[in-house]
GROMACS .gro file of N, CA and C in nm:
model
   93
    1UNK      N    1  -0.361  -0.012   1.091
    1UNK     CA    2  -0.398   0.024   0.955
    1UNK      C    3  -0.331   0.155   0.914
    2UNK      N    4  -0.291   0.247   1.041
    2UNK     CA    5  -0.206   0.383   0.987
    2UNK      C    6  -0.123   0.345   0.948
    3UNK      N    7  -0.040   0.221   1.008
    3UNK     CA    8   0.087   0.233   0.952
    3UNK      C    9   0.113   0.208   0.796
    4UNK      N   10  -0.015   0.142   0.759
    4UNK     CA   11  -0.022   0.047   0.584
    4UNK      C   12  -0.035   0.139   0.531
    5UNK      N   13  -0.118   0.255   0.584
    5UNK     CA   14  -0.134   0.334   0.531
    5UNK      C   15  -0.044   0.481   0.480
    6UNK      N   16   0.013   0.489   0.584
    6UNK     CA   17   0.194   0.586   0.557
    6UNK      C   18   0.274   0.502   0.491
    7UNK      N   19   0.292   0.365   0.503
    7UNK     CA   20   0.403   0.307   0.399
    7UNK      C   21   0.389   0.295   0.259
    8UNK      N   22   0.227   0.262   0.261
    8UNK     CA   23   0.170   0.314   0.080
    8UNK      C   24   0.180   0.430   0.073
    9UNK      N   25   0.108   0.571   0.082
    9UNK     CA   26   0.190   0.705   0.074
    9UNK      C   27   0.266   0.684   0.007
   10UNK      N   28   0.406   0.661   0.140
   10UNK     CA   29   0.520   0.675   0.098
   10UNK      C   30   0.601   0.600   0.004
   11UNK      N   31   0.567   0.491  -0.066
   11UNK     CA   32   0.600   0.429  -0.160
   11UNK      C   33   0.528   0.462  -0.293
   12UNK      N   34   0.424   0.564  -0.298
   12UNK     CA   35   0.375   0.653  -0.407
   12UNK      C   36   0.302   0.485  -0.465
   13UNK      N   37   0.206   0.555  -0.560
   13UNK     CA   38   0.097   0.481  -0.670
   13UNK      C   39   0.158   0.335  -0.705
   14UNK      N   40   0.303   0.301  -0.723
   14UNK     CA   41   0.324   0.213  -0.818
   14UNK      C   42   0.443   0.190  -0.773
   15UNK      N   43   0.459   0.177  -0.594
   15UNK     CA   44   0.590   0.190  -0.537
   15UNK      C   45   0.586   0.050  -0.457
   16UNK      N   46   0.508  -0.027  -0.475
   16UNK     CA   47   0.490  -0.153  -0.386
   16UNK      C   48   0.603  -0.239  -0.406
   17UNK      N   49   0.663  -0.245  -0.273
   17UNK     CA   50   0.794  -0.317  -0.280
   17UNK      C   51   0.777  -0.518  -0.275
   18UNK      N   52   0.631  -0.564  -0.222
   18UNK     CA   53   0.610  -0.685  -0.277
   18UNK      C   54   0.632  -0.709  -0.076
   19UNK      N   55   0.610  -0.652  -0.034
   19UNK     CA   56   0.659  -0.689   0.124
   19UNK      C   57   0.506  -0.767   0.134
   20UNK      N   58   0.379  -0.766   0.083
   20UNK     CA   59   0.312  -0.833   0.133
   20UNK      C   60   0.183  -0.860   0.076
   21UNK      N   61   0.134  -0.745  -0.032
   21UNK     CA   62   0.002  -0.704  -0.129
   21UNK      C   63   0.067  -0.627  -0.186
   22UNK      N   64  -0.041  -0.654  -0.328
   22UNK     CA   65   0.044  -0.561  -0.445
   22UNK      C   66  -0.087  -0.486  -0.424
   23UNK      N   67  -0.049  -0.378  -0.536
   23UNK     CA   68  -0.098  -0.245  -0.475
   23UNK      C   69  -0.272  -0.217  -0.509
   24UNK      N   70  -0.319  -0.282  -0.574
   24UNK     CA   71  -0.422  -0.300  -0.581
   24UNK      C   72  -0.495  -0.374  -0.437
   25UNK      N   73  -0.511  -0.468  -0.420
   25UNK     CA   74  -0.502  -0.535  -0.281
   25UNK      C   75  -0.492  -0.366  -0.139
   26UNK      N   76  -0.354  -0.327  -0.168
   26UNK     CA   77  -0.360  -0.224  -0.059
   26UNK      C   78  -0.466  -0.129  -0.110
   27UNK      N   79  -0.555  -0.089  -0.192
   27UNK     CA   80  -0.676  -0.009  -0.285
   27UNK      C   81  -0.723  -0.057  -0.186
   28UNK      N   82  -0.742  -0.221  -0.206
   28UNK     CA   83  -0.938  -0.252  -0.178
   28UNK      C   84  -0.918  -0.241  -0.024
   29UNK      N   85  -0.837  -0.257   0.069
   29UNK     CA   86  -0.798  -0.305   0.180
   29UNK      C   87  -0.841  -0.121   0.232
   30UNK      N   88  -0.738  -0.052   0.211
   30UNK     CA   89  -0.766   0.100   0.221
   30UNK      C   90  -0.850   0.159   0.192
   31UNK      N   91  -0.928   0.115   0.120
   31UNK     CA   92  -1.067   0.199   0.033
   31UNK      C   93  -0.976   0.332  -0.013
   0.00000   0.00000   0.00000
């Protein structure tokens, strides 16, 4: 889960490259 979690970071708020959940999805998943 760290790692989902440094690659969102690092792809900032509205940076979701579509590799797997859009970024909402990574929200609920991450709290």
């Amino acid at each position: 889960m760290n790692d989902a979690a440094v690659l969102l970071a690092a792809q900032g708020p509205d940076g979701v490259s579509g590799e797997s959940m859009p970024a909402e999805e990574w929200e609920q998943r991450l709290g």
